[in-house]
mmCIF file of N, CA and C in Angstrom:
data_model
loop_
_atom_site.group_PDB
_atom_site.id
_atom_site.type_symbol
_atom_site.label_atom_id
_atom_site.label_comp_id
_atom_site.label_asym_id
_atom_site.label_seq_id
_atom_site.Cartn_x
_atom_site.Cartn_y
_atom_site.Cartn_z
ATOM 1 N N MET A 1 -67.212 52.259 -209.711
ATOM 2 C CA MET A 1 -67.562 51.453 -210.438
ATOM 3 C C MET A 1 -69.116 50.322 -209.753
ATOM 4 N N ASN A 2 -70.017 50.196 -210.999
ATOM 5 C CA ASN A 2 -71.062 49.800 -210.359
ATOM 6 C C ASN A 2 -70.864 48.286 -209.791
ATOM 7 N N VAL A 3 -72.296 48.254 -208.639
ATOM 8 C CA VAL A 3 -71.924 46.089 -208.929
ATOM 9 C C VAL A 3 -72.962 46.289 -210.257
ATOM 10 N N ALA A 4 -73.640 46.650 -210.829
ATOM 11 C CA ALA A 4 -74.657 46.202 -211.926
ATOM 12 C C ALA A 4 -73.761 45.433 -213.494
ATOM 13 N N PHE A 5 -72.336 45.713 -213.380
ATOM 14 C CA PHE A 5 -71.622 45.964 -214.629
ATOM 15 C C PHE A 5 -70.913 44.392 -214.076
ATOM 16 N N PHE A 6 -71.096 44.055 -212.533
ATOM 17 C CA PHE A 6 -70.226 42.572 -212.849
ATOM 18 C C PHE A 6 -71.370 41.408 -212.457
ATOM 19 N N ILE A 7 -72.576 42.237 -212.340
ATOM 20 C CA ILE A 7 -73.781 40.818 -211.797
ATOM 21 C C ILE A 7 -74.446 39.432 -211.969
ATOM 22 N N LEU A 8 -73.862 38.178 -211.689
ATOM 23 C CA LEU A 8 -74.578 37.191 -212.251
ATOM 24 C C LEU A 8 -75.848 37.258 -212.017
ATOM 25 N N PRO A 9 -76.403 37.495 -213.506
ATOM 26 C CA PRO A 9 -78.092 37.292 -212.963
ATOM 27 C C PRO A 9 -78.771 36.195 -212.276
ATOM 28 N N LYS A 10 -79.856 36.226 -211.282
ATOM 29 C CA LYS A 10 -80.896 34.859 -210.930
ATOM 30 C C LYS A 10 -80.794 34.151 -212.222
ATOM 31 N N THR A 11 -80.870 34.599 -212.992
ATOM 32 C CA THR A 11 -81.321 33.756 -213.991
ATOM 33 C C THR A 11 -80.141 32.427 -214.299
ATOM 34 N N GLU A 12 -79.043 32.519 -213.669
ATOM 35 C CA GLU A 12 -77.799 32.191 -213.823
ATOM 36 C C GLU A 12 -77.266 31.590 -212.777
ATOM 37 N N VAL A 13 -77.899 32.287 -211.540
ATOM 38 C CA VAL A 13 -77.571 31.330 -210.331
ATOM 39 C C VAL A 13 -78.286 30.269 -209.723
ATOM 40 N N ILE A 14 -77.850 29.303 -209.461
ATOM 41 C CA ILE A 14 -78.647 27.997 -208.890
ATOM 42 C C ILE A 14 -78.944 28.425 -207.483
ATOM 43 N N THR A 15 -80.441 29.048 -207.168
ATOM 44 C CA THR A 15 -80.764 28.921 -205.720
ATOM 45 C C THR A 15 -81.309 27.859 -205.245
ATOM 46 N N LEU A 16 -81.914 27.909 -204.343
ATOM 47 C CA LEU A 16 -82.805 27.137 -203.225
ATOM 48 C C LEU A 16 -84.345 27.870 -202.753
ATOM 49 N N THR A 17 -84.910 27.869 -201.816
ATOM 50 C CA THR A 17 -85.847 28.399 -201.393
ATOM 51 C C THR A 17 -85.757 27.717 -199.708
ATOM 52 N N PRO A 18 -86.501 28.235 -198.694
ATOM 53 C CA PRO A 18 -86.255 27.630 -197.430
ATOM 54 C C PRO A 18 -87.300 26.526 -197.579
ATOM 55 N N SER A 19 -88.185 26.068 -198.472
ATOM 56 C CA SER A 19 -89.232 24.884 -198.270
ATOM 57 C C SER A 19 -88.425 23.923 -199.273
ATOM 58 N N HIS A 20 -87.149 23.619 -199.946
ATOM 59 C CA HIS A 20 -86.397 22.425 -200.159
ATOM 60 C C HIS A 20 -85.886 22.130 -198.836
ATOM 61 N N THR A 21 -85.514 21.304 -199.602
ATOM 62 C CA THR A 21 -85.506 19.408 -198.046
ATOM 63 C C THR A 21 -83.878 20.261 -198.057
ATOM 64 N N MET A 22 -83.412 19.485 -197.418
ATOM 65 C CA MET A 22 -81.629 19.213 -197.108
ATOM 66 C C MET A 22 -81.544 18.166 -197.915
ATOM 67 N N ARG A 23 -82.007 17.055 -198.425
ATOM 68 C CA ARG A 23 -81.247 16.188 -199.429
ATOM 69 C C ARG A 23 -80.971 17.200 -201.001
ATOM 70 N N GLN A 24 -82.641 17.692 -200.780
ATOM 71 C CA GLN A 24 -82.219 18.865 -202.131
ATOM 72 C C GLN A 24 -80.911 19.685 -202.837
ATOM 73 N N ALA A 25 -80.453 20.083 -201.485
ATOM 74 C CA ALA A 25 -79.582 21.388 -201.072
ATOM 75 C C ALA A 25 -77.900 20.011 -201.620
ATOM 76 N N LEU A 26 -78.454 19.018 -201.062
ATOM 77 C CA LEU A 26 -76.625 18.364 -201.129
ATOM 78 C C LEU A 26 -76.578 17.979 -202.352
ATOM 79 N N GLU A 27 -78.011 17.636 -203.110
ATOM 80 C CA GLU A 27 -78.069 16.848 -204.247
ATOM 81 C C GLU A 27 -77.260 18.510 -205.379
ATOM 82 N N ARG A 28 -78.108 18.776 -204.842
ATOM 83 C CA ARG A 28 -77.298 20.330 -205.908
ATOM 84 C C ARG A 28 -76.421 21.248 -205.726
ATOM 85 N N MET A 29 -75.790 20.604 -204.598
ATOM 86 C CA MET A 29 -74.148 21.003 -204.559
ATOM 87 C C MET A 29 -73.071 20.225 -205.443
ATOM 88 N N ASP A 30 -73.705 19.358 -204.815
ATOM 89 C CA ASP A 30 -72.934 17.786 -205.203
ATOM 90 C C ASP A 30 -72.946 18.440 -206.419
ATOM 91 N N ARG A 31 -74.078 18.130 -207.301
ATOM 92 C CA ARG A 31 -74.040 18.499 -208.405
ATOM 93 C C ARG A 31 -73.643 19.475 -209.824
ATOM 94 N N HIS A 32 -73.851 20.857 -208.904
ATOM 95 C CA HIS A 32 -72.958 21.629 -209.188
ATOM 96 C C HIS A 32 -71.728 22.417 -208.756
ATOM 97 N N GLY A 33 -71.465 21.461 -208.212
ATOM 98 C CA GLY A 33 -69.909 22.009 -207.232
ATOM 99 C C GLY A 33 -69.763 23.055 -206.528
ATOM 100 N N TYR A 34 -71.124 23.388 -205.432
ATOM 101 C CA TYR A 34 -70.579 24.376 -204.633
ATOM 102 C C TYR A 34 -71.149 24.145 -204.218
ATOM 103 N N THR A 35 -70.120 24.965 -202.757
ATOM 104 C CA THR A 35 -70.388 24.201 -201.271
ATOM 105 C C THR A 35 -71.208 25.962 -200.252
ATOM 106 N N ALA A 36 -71.721 26.549 -201.099
ATOM 107 C CA ALA A 36 -72.897 27.387 -200.893
ATOM 108 C C ALA A 36 -73.600 27.738 -201.618
ATOM 109 N N VAL A 37 -75.191 27.720 -201.580
ATOM 110 C CA VAL A 37 -76.314 28.193 -202.460
ATOM 111 C C VAL A 37 -77.614 29.493 -201.651
ATOM 112 N N PRO A 38 -77.315 30.662 -202.535
ATOM 113 C CA PRO A 38 -78.837 31.378 -201.855
ATOM 114 C C PRO A 38 -79.799 30.941 -201.793
ATOM 115 N N LEU A 39 -80.544 31.476 -200.902
ATOM 116 C CA LEU A 39 -81.707 31.105 -200.546
ATOM 117 C C LEU A 39 -82.487 32.061 -200.795
ATOM 118 N N VAL A 40 -83.679 31.757 -201.951
ATOM 119 C CA VAL A 40 -84.321 32.631 -202.199
ATOM 120 C C VAL A 40 -85.831 32.670 -201.409
ATOM 121 N N ASP A 41 -86.517 33.382 -201.126
ATOM 122 C CA ASP A 41 -87.845 33.054 -199.946
ATOM 123 C C ASP A 41 -88.923 32.874 -201.651
ATOM 124 N N GLU A 42 -90.114 32.501 -200.910
ATOM 125 C CA GLU A 42 -91.555 32.285 -202.099
ATOM 126 C C GLU A 42 -91.846 33.682 -203.066
ATOM 127 N N GLN A 43 -91.377 34.824 -202.154
ATOM 128 C CA GLN A 43 -91.768 36.205 -202.545
ATOM 129 C C GLN A 43 -90.155 36.523 -203.427
ATOM 130 N N GLY A 44 -89.706 35.866 -203.731
ATOM 131 C CA GLY A 44 -87.650 36.606 -204.826
ATOM 132 C C GLY A 44 -87.615 37.103 -203.683
ATOM 133 N N LYS A 45 -87.785 36.834 -201.674
ATOM 134 C CA LYS A 45 -86.273 37.727 -201.519
ATOM 135 C C LYS A 45 -85.769 37.206 -200.786
ATOM 136 N N TYR A 46 -84.197 37.594 -201.007
ATOM 137 C CA TYR A 46 -83.299 36.770 -200.118
ATOM 138 C C TYR A 46 -83.437 36.258 -198.386
ATOM 139 N N ALA A 47 -83.035 35.651 -198.726
ATOM 140 C CA ALA A 47 -83.634 34.963 -197.673
ATOM 141 C C ALA A 47 -82.183 34.363 -196.561
ATOM 142 N N GLY A 48 -80.872 34.050 -197.436
ATOM 143 C CA GLY A 48 -79.821 33.774 -197.012
ATOM 144 C C GLY A 48 -79.209 32.668 -197.393
ATOM 145 N N THR A 49 -77.422 32.399 -197.508
ATOM 146 C CA THR A 49 -77.330 31.191 -198.011
ATOM 147 C C THR A 49 -76.964 30.356 -196.755
ATOM 148 N N ILE A 50 -77.177 28.678 -197.938
ATOM 149 C CA ILE A 50 -76.960 27.929 -197.178
ATOM 150 C C ILE A 50 -75.768 27.569 -197.261
ATOM 151 N N THR A 51 -75.414 26.473 -196.728
ATOM 152 C CA THR A 51 -73.728 26.222 -196.910
ATOM 153 C C THR A 51 -74.000 24.629 -196.696
ATOM 154 N N GLU A 52 -72.401 24.144 -197.080
ATOM 155 C CA GLU A 52 -72.203 22.351 -196.198
ATOM 156 C C GLU A 52 -72.147 23.072 -194.925
ATOM 157 N N GLY A 53 -71.464 23.182 -194.332
ATOM 158 C CA GLY A 53 -71.240 23.397 -192.908
ATOM 159 C C GLY A 53 -72.714 23.398 -192.608
ATOM 160 N N ASP A 54 -73.450 24.499 -192.593
ATOM 161 C CA ASP A 54 -74.766 24.338 -191.628
ATOM 162 C C ASP A 54 -75.672 22.647 -191.889
ATOM 163 N N LEU A 55 -75.568 22.245 -193.394
ATOM 164 C CA LEU A 55 -76.183 21.123 -193.507
ATOM 165 C C LEU A 55 -75.076 19.960 -192.693
ATOM 166 N N LEU A 56 -73.765 19.743 -192.359
ATOM 167 C CA LEU A 56 -72.909 18.676 -191.896
ATOM 168 C C LEU A 56 -73.528 19.250 -190.135
ATOM 169 N N PHE A 57 -73.762 20.735 -189.583
ATOM 170 C CA PHE A 57 -73.441 21.205 -188.261
ATOM 171 C C PHE A 57 -75.070 20.528 -187.742
ATOM 172 N N LYS A 58 -76.111 20.551 -188.543
ATOM 173 C CA LYS A 58 -77.460 20.484 -188.437
ATOM 174 C C LYS A 58 -77.294 18.779 -187.613
ATOM 175 N N MET A 59 -76.426 18.057 -189.065
ATOM 176 C CA MET A 59 -76.875 16.717 -188.833
ATOM 177 C C MET A 59 -76.357 15.900 -187.699
ATOM 178 N N LYS A 60 -74.724 16.503 -186.842
ATOM 179 C CA LYS A 60 -73.711 17.079 -186.156
ATOM 180 C C LYS A 60 -74.678 17.019 -184.770
ATOM 181 N N ASN A 61 -74.981 18.121 -185.213
ATOM 182 C CA ASN A 61 -76.006 18.497 -183.603
ATOM 183 C C ASN A 61 -77.469 17.860 -183.452
ATOM 184 N N GLU A 62 -78.141 16.662 -184.504
ATOM 185 C CA GLU A 62 -79.013 16.446 -184.365
ATOM 186 C C GLU A 62 -79.207 14.887 -184.612
ATOM 187 N N PRO A 63 -78.172 13.577 -183.884
ATOM 188 C CA PRO A 63 -77.751 12.532 -184.294
ATOM 189 C C PRO A 63 -78.406 11.794 -184.104
ATOM 190 N N GLU A 64 -80.023 12.417 -184.061
ATOM 191 C CA GLU A 64 -81.288 11.025 -184.449
ATOM 192 C C GLU A 64 -81.341 11.517 -185.855
ATOM 193 N N LEU A 65 -80.896 12.310 -186.233
ATOM 194 C CA LEU A 65 -80.777 12.328 -188.070
ATOM 195 C C LEU A 65 -80.330 12.071 -189.005
ATOM 196 N N LYS A 66 -80.682 10.985 -189.252
ATOM 197 C CA LYS A 66 -79.869 9.769 -190.319
ATOM 198 C C LYS A 66 -79.782 10.705 -191.988
ATOM 199 N N PHE A 67 -79.396 10.463 -192.623
ATOM 200 C CA PHE A 67 -79.048 10.641 -194.250
ATOM 201 C C PHE A 67 -80.241 10.573 -195.066
ATOM 202 N N THR A 68 -80.809 9.665 -194.600
ATOM 203 C CA THR A 68 -81.750 9.224 -194.926
ATOM 204 C C THR A 68 -82.753 9.454 -194.868
ATOM 205 N N ASP A 69 -82.937 10.501 -194.315
ATOM 206 C CA ASP A 69 -84.236 11.368 -193.690
ATOM 207 C C ASP A 69 -84.087 12.730 -193.778
ATOM 208 N N THR A 70 -82.716 13.045 -194.506
ATOM 209 C CA THR A 70 -82.826 14.143 -195.134
ATOM 210 C C THR A 70 -83.783 14.872 -196.177
ATOM 211 N N HIS A 71 -84.848 13.963 -196.697
ATOM 212 C CA HIS A 71 -85.784 14.671 -197.463
ATOM 213 C C HIS A 71 -87.125 14.886 -196.770
ATOM 214 N N ARG A 72 -86.625 15.438 -195.697
ATOM 215 C CA ARG A 72 -88.173 14.973 -194.583
ATOM 216 C C ARG A 72 -87.726 16.543 -194.299
ATOM 217 N N VAL A 73 -86.315 16.865 -194.315
ATOM 218 C CA VAL A 73 -86.392 18.210 -192.942
ATOM 219 C C VAL A 73 -86.033 19.424 -194.127
ATOM 220 N N ALA A 74 -87.091 20.677 -194.759
ATOM 221 C CA ALA A 74 -86.623 21.652 -194.888
ATOM 222 C C ALA A 74 -85.740 22.453 -194.632
ATOM 223 N N LEU A 75 -84.991 23.146 -195.125
ATOM 224 C CA LEU A 75 -83.631 24.169 -194.936
ATOM 225 C C LEU A 75 -84.474 25.422 -194.087
ATOM 226 N N ARG A 76 -85.597 25.977 -194.321
ATOM 227 C CA ARG A 76 -85.852 26.825 -192.427
ATOM 228 C C ARG A 76 -85.360 26.555 -191.421
ATOM 229 N N SER A 77 -85.606 25.140 -191.244
ATOM 230 C CA SER A 77 -85.219 24.675 -189.674
ATOM 231 C C SER A 77 -83.532 24.330 -189.777
ATOM 232 N N VAL A 78 -82.810 24.336 -190.224
ATOM 233 C CA VAL A 78 -81.252 24.563 -190.582
ATOM 234 C C VAL A 78 -81.363 25.684 -190.254
ATOM 235 N N PRO A 79 -80.582 25.875 -189.231
ATOM 236 C CA PRO A 79 -79.158 27.232 -188.810
ATOM 237 C C PRO A 79 -77.971 27.600 -189.798
ATOM 238 N N GLN A 80 -78.546 29.061 -190.454
ATOM 239 C CA GLN A 80 -77.343 29.672 -191.190
ATOM 240 C C GLN A 80 -75.947 29.626 -189.852
ATOM 241 N N ARG A 81 -74.968 29.185 -190.315
ATOM 242 C CA ARG A 81 -74.488 29.800 -189.338
ATOM 243 C C ARG A 81 -73.070 31.187 -189.979
ATOM 244 N N ARG A 82 -73.227 31.214 -190.980
ATOM 245 C CA ARG A 82 -72.660 32.761 -191.184
ATOM 246 C C ARG A 82 -73.985 33.454 -191.952
ATOM 247 N N ASN A 83 -73.151 34.751 -191.849
ATOM 248 C CA ASN A 83 -74.369 35.386 -192.123
ATOM 249 C C ASN A 83 -73.986 36.767 -193.542
ATOM 250 N N VAL A 84 -73.665 35.583 -194.618
ATOM 251 C CA VAL A 84 -73.582 36.054 -196.103
ATOM 252 C C VAL A 84 -74.430 37.190 -196.580
ATOM 253 N N VAL A 85 -74.071 38.545 -196.456
ATOM 254 C CA VAL A 85 -74.860 39.650 -196.722
ATOM 255 C C VAL A 85 -74.886 39.921 -197.711
ATOM 256 N N PRO A 86 -76.234 40.615 -198.121
ATOM 257 C CA PRO A 86 -75.721 40.935 -199.057
ATOM 258 C C PRO A 86 -75.906 42.602 -199.961
ATOM 259 N N VAL A 87 -75.723 43.244 -200.936
ATOM 260 C CA VAL A 87 -75.702 44.964 -201.235
ATOM 261 C C VAL A 87 -76.636 45.220 -202.049
ATOM 262 N N LYS A 88 -77.086 45.959 -201.840
ATOM 263 C CA LYS A 88 -78.040 46.688 -203.072
ATOM 264 C C LYS A 88 -77.598 47.364 -204.043
ATOM 265 N N ILE A 89 -78.361 47.087 -205.192
ATOM 266 C CA ILE A 89 -77.734 46.549 -207.347
ATOM 267 C C ILE A 89 -76.674 48.357 -207.034
ATOM 268 N N ASP A 90 -77.284 49.401 -205.952
ATOM 269 C CA ASP A 90 -76.091 50.115 -206.623
ATOM 270 C C ASP A 90 -75.386 50.820 -205.455
ATOM 271 N N ALA A 91 -74.911 49.415 -205.110
ATOM 272 C CA ALA A 91 -73.775 49.593 -204.555
ATOM 273 C C ALA A 91 -71.849 49.668 -205.143
ATOM 274 N N VAL A 92 -70.623 50.499 -204.671
ATOM 275 C CA VAL A 92 -70.043 50.826 -205.262
ATOM 276 C C VAL A 92 -69.238 49.545 -205.025
ATOM 277 N N MET A 93 -68.190 49.126 -205.959
ATOM 278 C CA MET A 93 -67.042 48.282 -205.699
ATOM 279 C C MET A 93 -66.347 48.018 -204.562
ATOM 280 N N GLU A 94 -66.318 49.188 -203.859
ATOM 281 C CA GLU A 94 -65.748 48.867 -202.176
ATOM 282 C C GLU A 94 -66.243 48.641 -200.884
ATOM 283 N N ASP A 95 -67.282 48.331 -201.830
ATOM 284 C CA ASP A 95 -68.808 47.736 -201.029
ATOM 285 C C ASP A 95 -68.622 45.994 -200.919
ATOM 286 N N LEU A 96 -68.001 45.778 -201.894
ATOM 287 C CA LEU A 96 -68.251 44.396 -202.441
ATOM 288 C C LEU A 96 -66.925 43.837 -201.954
ATOM 289 N N ILE A 97 -65.517 44.391 -202.188
ATOM 290 C CA ILE A 97 -64.241 43.874 -201.616
ATOM 291 C C ILE A 97 -64.319 43.555 -200.281
ATOM 292 N N LYS A 98 -65.436 44.696 -199.720
ATOM 293 C CA LYS A 98 -65.691 44.132 -198.476
ATOM 294 C C LYS A 98 -66.157 43.412 -197.833
ATOM 295 N N LEU A 99 -67.212 42.573 -198.330
ATOM 296 C CA LEU A 99 -67.918 41.465 -198.330
ATOM 297 C C LEU A 99 -66.798 40.569 -198.664
ATOM 298 N N ALA A 100 -66.256 40.293 -200.075
ATOM 299 C CA ALA A 100 -65.555 39.295 -200.880
ATOM 300 C C ALA A 100 -64.878 38.722 -199.880
ATOM 301 N N VAL A 101 -64.053 39.751 -198.971
ATOM 302 C CA VAL A 101 -62.909 38.787 -197.684
ATOM 303 C C VAL A 101 -63.515 37.880 -197.779
ATOM 304 N N THR A 102 -64.511 37.926 -196.832
ATOM 305 C CA THR A 102 -65.202 36.834 -196.021
ATOM 306 C C THR A 102 -66.505 36.002 -196.643
ATOM 307 N N GLN A 103 -66.864 36.264 -198.275
ATOM 308 C CA GLN A 103 -67.598 36.202 -199.323
ATOM 309 C C GLN A 103 -67.157 35.123 -200.301
ATOM 310 N N ASN A 104 -68.199 33.844 -200.879
ATOM 311 C CA ASN A 104 -67.814 33.508 -202.132
ATOM 312 C C ASN A 104 -68.077 34.490 -202.611
ATOM 313 N N PHE A 105 -69.076 34.552 -202.742
ATOM 314 C CA PHE A 105 -70.024 35.764 -203.752
ATOM 315 C C PHE A 105 -70.683 36.811 -202.875
ATOM 316 N N VAL A 106 -70.988 37.394 -203.507
ATOM 317 C CA VAL A 106 -72.257 39.011 -202.252
ATOM 318 C C VAL A 106 -73.012 38.608 -203.356
ATOM 319 N N PRO A 107 -74.585 38.218 -202.326
ATOM 320 C CA PRO A 107 -75.924 38.219 -203.480
ATOM 321 C C PRO A 107 -75.741 39.543 -203.038
ATOM 322 N N VAL A 108 -76.532 40.046 -203.984
ATOM 323 C CA VAL A 108 -77.308 41.367 -204.693
ATOM 324 C C VAL A 108 -79.014 41.806 -205.033
ATOM 325 N N VAL A 109 -79.295 42.524 -204.169
ATOM 326 C CA VAL A 109 -81.088 42.889 -204.431
ATOM 327 C C VAL A 109 -81.247 43.957 -204.622
ATOM 328 N N ASP A 110 -82.124 44.092 -204.816
ATOM 329 C CA ASP A 110 -83.070 45.939 -205.210
ATOM 330 C C ASP A 110 -83.755 46.681 -204.038
ATOM 331 N N ASP A 111 -84.451 47.430 -203.943
ATOM 332 C CA ASP A 111 -84.555 48.206 -203.521
ATOM 333 C C ASP A 111 -86.087 47.662 -202.212
ATOM 334 N N MET A 112 -86.679 46.718 -202.983
ATOM 335 C CA MET A 112 -87.404 45.768 -202.198
ATOM 336 C C MET A 112 -86.837 44.981 -201.482
ATOM 337 N N ASP A 113 -85.819 44.534 -201.650
ATOM 338 C CA ASP A 113 -84.807 43.325 -201.123
ATOM 339 C C ASP A 113 -84.963 42.402 -202.025
ATOM 340 N N VAL A 114 -85.305 42.453 -202.912
ATOM 341 C CA VAL A 114 -85.702 40.817 -203.892
ATOM 342 C C VAL A 114 -84.356 40.933 -204.719
ATOM 343 N N PHE A 115 -84.302 39.735 -204.170
ATOM 344 C CA PHE A 115 -82.536 38.931 -204.932
ATOM 345 C C PHE A 115 -83.173 38.955 -206.601
ATOM 346 N N ILE A 116 -81.104 39.538 -207.083
ATOM 347 C CA ILE A 116 -81.488 39.661 -208.280
ATOM 348 C C ILE A 116 -80.541 39.280 -208.986
ATOM 349 N N GLY A 117 -79.017 38.988 -208.132
ATOM 350 C CA GLY A 117 -78.254 38.415 -208.389
ATOM 351 C C GLY A 117 -77.313 37.975 -207.640
ATOM 352 N N ILE A 118 -75.936 37.758 -208.144
ATOM 353 C CA ILE A 118 -74.699 37.621 -207.081
ATOM 354 C C ILE A 118 -73.790 37.759 -207.653
ATOM 355 N N VAL A 119 -72.232 38.702 -206.968
ATOM 356 C CA VAL A 119 -71.284 39.329 -207.584
ATOM 357 C C VAL A 119 -69.928 37.898 -207.312
ATOM 358 N N ARG A 120 -69.407 37.327 -208.249
ATOM 359 C CA ARG A 120 -68.689 36.437 -207.918
ATOM 360 C C ARG A 120 -67.364 36.798 -207.302
ATOM 361 N N ARG A 121 -67.014 36.073 -206.161
ATOM 362 C CA ARG A 121 -65.591 37.198 -205.567
ATOM 363 C C ARG A 121 -64.520 36.619 -206.406
ATOM 364 N N SER A 122 -64.626 35.814 -207.526
ATOM 365 C CA SER A 122 -63.383 35.584 -208.351
ATOM 366 C C SER A 122 -63.599 36.740 -210.021
ATOM 367 N N ASP A 123 -64.668 37.651 -209.920
ATOM 368 C CA ASP A 123 -64.603 38.592 -210.514
ATOM 369 C C ASP A 123 -64.376 39.986 -209.928
ATOM 370 N N ILE A 124 -64.423 39.883 -208.663
ATOM 371 C CA ILE A 124 -63.637 41.025 -208.391
ATOM 372 C C ILE A 124 -62.544 40.870 -208.289
ATOM 373 N N ILE A 125 -61.953 39.781 -207.729
ATOM 374 C CA ILE A 125 -60.600 39.719 -207.712
ATOM 375 C C ILE A 125 -59.459 40.302 -209.375
ATOM 376 N N GLU A 126 -60.376 39.474 -209.897
ATOM 377 C CA GLU A 126 -60.519 39.874 -211.158
ATOM 378 C C GLU A 126 -60.484 41.569 -211.574
ATOM 379 N N TYR A 127 -61.381 42.090 -211.470
ATOM 380 C CA TYR A 127 -61.381 43.703 -211.521
ATOM 381 C C TYR A 127 -60.268 44.329 -210.563
ATOM 382 N N CYS A 128 -60.104 44.120 -209.712
ATOM 383 C CA CYS A 128 -59.009 44.024 -208.922
ATOM 384 C C CYS A 128 -57.497 44.172 -209.316
ATOM 385 N N TYR A 129 -57.670 43.064 -209.786
ATOM 386 C CA TYR A 129 -55.993 43.176 -210.228
ATOM 387 C C TYR A 129 -55.961 43.671 -211.823
ATOM 388 N N GLY A 130 -56.837 43.877 -212.544
ATOM 389 C CA GLY A 130 -56.800 44.706 -213.735
ATOM 390 C C GLY A 130 -56.256 46.642 -213.033
ATOM 391 N N LYS A 131 -57.053 46.699 -212.125
ATOM 392 C CA LYS A 131 -56.965 47.877 -211.906
ATOM 393 C C LYS A 131 -54.985 48.320 -210.895
ATOM 394 N N MET A 132 -55.014 47.052 -210.612
ATOM 395 C CA MET A 132 -52.751 46.997 -210.263
ATOM 396 C C MET A 132 -52.498 46.775 -211.548
ATOM 397 N N ALA A 133 -52.971 46.058 -212.687
ATOM 398 C CA ALA A 133 -51.802 45.576 -213.363
ATOM 399 C C ALA A 133 -51.838 46.938 -214.431
ATOM 400 N N ARG A 134 -52.750 47.970 -214.209
ATOM 401 C CA ARG A 134 -52.360 49.226 -214.979
ATOM 402 C C ARG A 134 -51.523 50.533 -214.529
#
């Protein structure tokens, strides 16, 4: 089974750019109930995933940074503590399963590394469960 069957297209995915601010990331995560959001650069390429933990560790490691100042801090200056690995559009289910063990979602990119969507871990689990139930 191919990744394309499971993909949630980028038009339906909440994303941020490296130029968004910490405050914007926190607000978007809070509004949508997410703990991690893909970063997509100005050329549309996948640039990593920002997590709540990344934002918290930034504030912890920079005590002079107050919440009221987060609107001044671009996400490009927030270290990403986890490497959320993308797959190419022609990846197979086994590739997704390996990554879903440690990632809530798997970003999907095309041959030019342009972000085209995600595959959610819940969809991968449903697929595996369906295979087992047969």
